[in-house]
Coordinates of C-alpha atoms and ligand atoms in Angstrom, one line a residue:
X1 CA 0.0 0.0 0.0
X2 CA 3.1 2.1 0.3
X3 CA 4.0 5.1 2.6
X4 CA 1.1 7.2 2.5
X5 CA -1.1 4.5 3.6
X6 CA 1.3 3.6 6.6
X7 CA 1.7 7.4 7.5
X8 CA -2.3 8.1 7.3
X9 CA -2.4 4.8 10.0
X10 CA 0.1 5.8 11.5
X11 CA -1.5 9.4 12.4
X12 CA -4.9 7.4 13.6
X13 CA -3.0 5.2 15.5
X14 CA -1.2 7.6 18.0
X15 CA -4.8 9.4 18.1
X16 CA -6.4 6.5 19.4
X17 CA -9.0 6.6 16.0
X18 CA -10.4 4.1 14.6
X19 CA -11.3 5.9 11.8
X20 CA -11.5 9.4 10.1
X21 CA -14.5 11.0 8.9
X22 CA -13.6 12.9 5.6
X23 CA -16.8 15.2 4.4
X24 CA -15.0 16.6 1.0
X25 CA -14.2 14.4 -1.2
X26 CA -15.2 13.8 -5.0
X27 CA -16.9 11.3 -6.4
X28 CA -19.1 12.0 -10.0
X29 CA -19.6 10.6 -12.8
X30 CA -16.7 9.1 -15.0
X31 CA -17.1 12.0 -17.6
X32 CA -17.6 14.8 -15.4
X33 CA -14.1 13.6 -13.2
X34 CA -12.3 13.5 -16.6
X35 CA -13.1 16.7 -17.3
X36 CA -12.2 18.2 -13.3
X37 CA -9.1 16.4 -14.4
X38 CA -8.4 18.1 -17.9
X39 CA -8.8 21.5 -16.3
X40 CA -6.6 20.7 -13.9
X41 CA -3.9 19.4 -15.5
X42 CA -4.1 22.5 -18.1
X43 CA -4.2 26.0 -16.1
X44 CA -6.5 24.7 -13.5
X45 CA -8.0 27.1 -11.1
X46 CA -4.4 28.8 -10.2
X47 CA -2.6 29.9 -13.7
X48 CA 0.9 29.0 -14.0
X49 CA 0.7 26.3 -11.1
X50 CA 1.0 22.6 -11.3
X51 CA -1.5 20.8 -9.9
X52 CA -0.5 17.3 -10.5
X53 CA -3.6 14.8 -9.4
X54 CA -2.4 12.2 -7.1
X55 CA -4.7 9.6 -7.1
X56 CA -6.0 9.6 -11.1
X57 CA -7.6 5.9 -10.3
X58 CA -10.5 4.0 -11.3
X59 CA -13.4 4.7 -8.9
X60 CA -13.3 1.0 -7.3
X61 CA -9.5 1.7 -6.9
X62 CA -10.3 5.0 -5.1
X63 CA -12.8 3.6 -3.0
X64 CA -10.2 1.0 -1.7
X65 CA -7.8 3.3 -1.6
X66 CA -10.0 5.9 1.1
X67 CA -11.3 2.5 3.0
X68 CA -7.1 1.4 3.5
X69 CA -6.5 5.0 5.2
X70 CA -9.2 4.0 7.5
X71 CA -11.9 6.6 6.6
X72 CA -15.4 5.4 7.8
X73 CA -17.9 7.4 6.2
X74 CA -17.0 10.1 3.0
X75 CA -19.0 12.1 0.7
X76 CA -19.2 12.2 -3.0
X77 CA -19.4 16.1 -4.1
X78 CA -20.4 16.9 -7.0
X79 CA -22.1 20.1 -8.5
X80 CA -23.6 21.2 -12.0
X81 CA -21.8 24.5 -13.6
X82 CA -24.6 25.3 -15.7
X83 CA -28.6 24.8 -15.5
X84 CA -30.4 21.7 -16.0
X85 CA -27.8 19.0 -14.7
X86 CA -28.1 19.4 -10.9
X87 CA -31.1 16.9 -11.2
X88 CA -29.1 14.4 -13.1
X89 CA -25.8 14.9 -10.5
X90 CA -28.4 14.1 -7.8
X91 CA -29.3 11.1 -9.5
X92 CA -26.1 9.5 -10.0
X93 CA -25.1 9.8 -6.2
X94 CA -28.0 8.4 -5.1
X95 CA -27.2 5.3 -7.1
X96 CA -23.3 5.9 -5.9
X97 CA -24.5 6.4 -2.3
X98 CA -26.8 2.8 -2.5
X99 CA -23.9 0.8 -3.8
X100 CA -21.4 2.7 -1.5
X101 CA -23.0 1.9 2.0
X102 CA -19.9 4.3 3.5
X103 CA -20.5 6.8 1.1
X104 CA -23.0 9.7 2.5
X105 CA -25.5 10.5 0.1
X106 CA -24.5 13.5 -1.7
X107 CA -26.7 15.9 -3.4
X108 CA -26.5 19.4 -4.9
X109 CA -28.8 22.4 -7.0
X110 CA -28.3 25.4 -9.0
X111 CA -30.4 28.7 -9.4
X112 CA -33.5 26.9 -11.7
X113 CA -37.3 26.9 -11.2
X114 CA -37.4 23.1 -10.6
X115 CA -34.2 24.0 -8.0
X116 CA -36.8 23.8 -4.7
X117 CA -38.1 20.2 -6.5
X118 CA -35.4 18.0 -7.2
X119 CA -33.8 19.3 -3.4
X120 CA -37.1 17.8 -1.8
X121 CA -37.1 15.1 -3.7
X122 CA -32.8 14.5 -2.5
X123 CA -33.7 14.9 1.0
X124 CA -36.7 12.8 0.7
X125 CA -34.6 9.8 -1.2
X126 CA -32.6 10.4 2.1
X127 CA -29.6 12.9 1.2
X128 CA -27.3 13.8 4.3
X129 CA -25.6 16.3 2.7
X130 CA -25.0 19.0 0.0
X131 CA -22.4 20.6 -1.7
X132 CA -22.6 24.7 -3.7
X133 CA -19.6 25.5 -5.5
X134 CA -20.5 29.4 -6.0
X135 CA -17.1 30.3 -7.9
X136 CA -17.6 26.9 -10.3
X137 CA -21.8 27.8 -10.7
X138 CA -21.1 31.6 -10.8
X139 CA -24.3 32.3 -9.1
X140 CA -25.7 34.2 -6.5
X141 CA -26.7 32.5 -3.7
X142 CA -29.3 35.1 -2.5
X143 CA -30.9 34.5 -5.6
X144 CA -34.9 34.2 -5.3
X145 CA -34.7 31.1 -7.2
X146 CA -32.6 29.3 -3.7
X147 CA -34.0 30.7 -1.1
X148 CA -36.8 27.7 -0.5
X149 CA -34.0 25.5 -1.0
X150 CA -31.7 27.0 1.4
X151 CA -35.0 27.3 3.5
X152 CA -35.9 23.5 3.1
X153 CA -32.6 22.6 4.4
X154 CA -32.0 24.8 7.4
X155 CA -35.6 23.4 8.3
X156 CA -34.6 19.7 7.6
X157 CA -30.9 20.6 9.3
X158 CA -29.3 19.0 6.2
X159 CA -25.4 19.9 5.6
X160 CA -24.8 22.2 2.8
X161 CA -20.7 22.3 1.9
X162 CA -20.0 25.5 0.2
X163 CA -17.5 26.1 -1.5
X164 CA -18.1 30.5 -1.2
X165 CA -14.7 32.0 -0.1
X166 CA -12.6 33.5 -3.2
X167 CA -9.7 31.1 -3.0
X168 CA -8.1 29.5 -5.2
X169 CA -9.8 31.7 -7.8
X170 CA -12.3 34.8 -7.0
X171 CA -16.0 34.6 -8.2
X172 CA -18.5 37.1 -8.6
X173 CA -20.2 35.9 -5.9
X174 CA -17.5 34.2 -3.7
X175 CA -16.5 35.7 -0.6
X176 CA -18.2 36.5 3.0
X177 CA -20.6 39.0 2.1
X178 CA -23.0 37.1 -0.3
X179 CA -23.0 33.9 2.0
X180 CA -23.6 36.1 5.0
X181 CA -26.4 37.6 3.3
X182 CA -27.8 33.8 3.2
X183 CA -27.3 33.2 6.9
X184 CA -28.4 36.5 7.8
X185 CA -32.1 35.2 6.2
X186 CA -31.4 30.8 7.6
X187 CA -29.9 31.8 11.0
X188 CA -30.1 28.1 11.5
X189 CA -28.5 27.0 8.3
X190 CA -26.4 23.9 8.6
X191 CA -23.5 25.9 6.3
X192 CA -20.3 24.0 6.1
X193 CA -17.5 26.6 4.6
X194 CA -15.5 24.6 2.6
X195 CA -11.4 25.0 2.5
X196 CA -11.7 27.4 5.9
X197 CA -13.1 30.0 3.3
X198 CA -9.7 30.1 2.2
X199 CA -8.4 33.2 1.4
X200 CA -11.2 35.0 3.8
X201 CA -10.2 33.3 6.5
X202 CA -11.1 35.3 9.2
X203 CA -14.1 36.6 8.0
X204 CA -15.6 33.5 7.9
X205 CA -14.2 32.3 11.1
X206 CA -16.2 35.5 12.2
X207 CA -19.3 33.9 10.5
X208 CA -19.0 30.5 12.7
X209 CA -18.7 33.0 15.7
X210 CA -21.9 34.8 14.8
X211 CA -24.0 31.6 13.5
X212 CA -23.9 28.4 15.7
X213 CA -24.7 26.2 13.0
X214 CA -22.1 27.3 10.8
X215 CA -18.9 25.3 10.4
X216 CA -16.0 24.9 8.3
X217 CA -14.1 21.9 6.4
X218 CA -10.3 21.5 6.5
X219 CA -10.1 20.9 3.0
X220 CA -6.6 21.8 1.0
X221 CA -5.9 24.7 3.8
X222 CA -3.0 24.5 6.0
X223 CA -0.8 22.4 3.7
X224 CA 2.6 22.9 2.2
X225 CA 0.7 23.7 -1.8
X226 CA -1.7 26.2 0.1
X227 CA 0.4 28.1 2.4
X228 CA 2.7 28.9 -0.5
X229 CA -0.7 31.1 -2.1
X230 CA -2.7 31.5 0.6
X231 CA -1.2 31.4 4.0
X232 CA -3.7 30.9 7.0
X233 CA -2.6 33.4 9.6
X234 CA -1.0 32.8 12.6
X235 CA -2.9 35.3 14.5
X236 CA -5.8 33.6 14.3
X237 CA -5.0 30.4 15.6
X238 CA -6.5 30.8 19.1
X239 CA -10.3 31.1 16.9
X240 CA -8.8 27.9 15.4
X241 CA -8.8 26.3 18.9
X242 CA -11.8 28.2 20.2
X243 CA -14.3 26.9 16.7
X244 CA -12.5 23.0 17.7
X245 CA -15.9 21.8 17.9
X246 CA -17.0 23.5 14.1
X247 CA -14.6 22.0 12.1
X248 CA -14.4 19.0 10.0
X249 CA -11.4 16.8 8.5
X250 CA -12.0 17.6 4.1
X251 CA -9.3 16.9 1.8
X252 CA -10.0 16.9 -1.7
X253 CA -9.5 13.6 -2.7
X254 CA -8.9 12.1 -4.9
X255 CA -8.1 15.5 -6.5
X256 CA -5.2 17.0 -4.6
X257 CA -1.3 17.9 -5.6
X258 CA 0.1 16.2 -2.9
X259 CA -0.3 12.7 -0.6
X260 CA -3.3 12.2 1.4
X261 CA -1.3 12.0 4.6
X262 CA 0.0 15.5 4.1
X263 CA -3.4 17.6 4.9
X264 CA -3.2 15.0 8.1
X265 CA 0.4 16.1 9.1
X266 CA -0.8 19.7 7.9
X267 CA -3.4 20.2 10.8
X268 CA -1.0 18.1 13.7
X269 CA 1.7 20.6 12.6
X270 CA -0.7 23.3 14.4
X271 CA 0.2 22.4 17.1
X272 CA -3.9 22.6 18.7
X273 CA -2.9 19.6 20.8
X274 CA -4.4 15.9 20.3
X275 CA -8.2 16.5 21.1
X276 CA -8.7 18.9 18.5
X277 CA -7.3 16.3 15.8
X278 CA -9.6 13.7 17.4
X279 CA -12.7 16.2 17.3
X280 CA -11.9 17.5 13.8
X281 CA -10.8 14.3 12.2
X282 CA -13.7 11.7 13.6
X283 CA -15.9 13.3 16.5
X284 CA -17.0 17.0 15.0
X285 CA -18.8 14.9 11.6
X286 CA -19.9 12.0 14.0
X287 CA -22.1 14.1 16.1
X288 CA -23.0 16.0 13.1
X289 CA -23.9 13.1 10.7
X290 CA -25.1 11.1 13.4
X291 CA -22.8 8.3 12.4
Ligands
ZN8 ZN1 -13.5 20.1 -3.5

């Protein structure tokens, strides 16, 4: 299985964990990853940076993969850049999530009059969480056309990871203040801010202060490939330790530049002490996901 294995066992061991609980990582259908992968491995979302994929594998190769670092339950992201293929996405992983019994069923929308519909429908077939990708969709997310949906799922206290801060490229709508306008309307919105909000991160670490339901995934921030760009600042390391209980292990997989391991050794190298890695790697998304 090879060093990165042993290392990500390694890490669980000396925690005590039996197992990690990852809530970011991909899984879509074949044609959809090939193409996340061409754009990556042409400019990708940062221009003039290499972005090698680590683990380009066949899905049940993947799978096997994530189940050999010991990670219990994942997700399968996925989200639609133009109209009229959110409904479609949302069929796949439900087929994914029923012949991946570790998988949580994934589901996701976009600003369309049917939007509302096909969410009710998810959550009805049993989704546990969503994913947004505002900088990929280029929407608004106070736009009329979301508000039941975001609505439905503060009510039904369903997850929604979203990727809104501007990093690794800037969106039109990215960034605290259109989110915040969400929140400000679903106080009780179950947001998960993917990549710490990276490059906002203290504005958004301000938004999980404000809004008890809001938390943050791990996802890419913190390691060697980020820091270089986007460097999470050390003077905000005591909210780090202070939100221990609002953040959640996310990596990226199977789509990152660098071993699994490494976003692992990335948040230990904080130095937050051994409960936060516990909480943040397994207990934070156990309580959450009732797993
Ligand atoms: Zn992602």
């Amino acid at each position: 299985m090879g060093d990165d294995h042993d290392d990500v066992v390694r890490f669980r061991q000396r925690l005590g964990l039996s197992g990690l609980i990852d809530v970011h990582t991909h899984f879509m259908p074949e044609r959809v990853l090939r193409k996340v992968w061409a754009y990556f491995d042409s400019a990708g979302p940062l221009t003039g940076l290499e972005w090698p994929i680590a683990y380009r594998h066949e899905e049940d190769e993947r799978l096997a993969l994530l189940r050999s670092f010991g990670v219990l339950r994942f997700t399968s992201m996925l989200y639609p850049h133009k109209p009229s293929m959110a409904a479609w996405l949302n069929g796949w992983a439900a087929d994914f999530a029923a012949r991946t019994p570790d998988c949580l069923h994934t589901a996701t929308f976009y600003p369309e009059p049917d939007a509302e519909r096909y969410v009710r429908e998810a959550v009805e077939a049993g989704a546990r969480v969503f994913k947004a990708h505002l900088q990929v969709g280029a929407y608004d997310p106070n736009d009329p056309l979301l508000d039941p949906v975001w609505g439905l799922l503060a009510e039904a206290g369903i997850p929604v990871v979203t990727h809104c801060g501007s990093g690794p490229a800037p969106g039109k709508h990215t960034g605290p203040g259109p989110i915040g306008r969400v929140l400000a309307r679903h106080p009780r919105l179950p947001l998960i801010v993917a990549h710490m909000g990276m490059p906002e991160y203290a504005e958004f670490l301000t938004l999980a202060e404000t809004y008890p339901e809001v938390r943050l995934d791990t996802t890419m921030a913190f390691t060697d490939f980020t820091e270089e760009f986007s460097p999470f600042p050390r003077a905000e390391h005591g909210r780090l330790a202070a939100l221990g209980d609002r953040i959640l292990l996310g990596t990226d997989f199977p789509n990152i530049p660098y071993p699994y391991a490494h976003q692992l050794y990335a948040l230990e190298r904080l130095g937050l002490g051994d409960d936060w890695l516990r909480a943040v790697c397994h207990d934070n998304a156990k309580a959450l996901f009732e797993i």
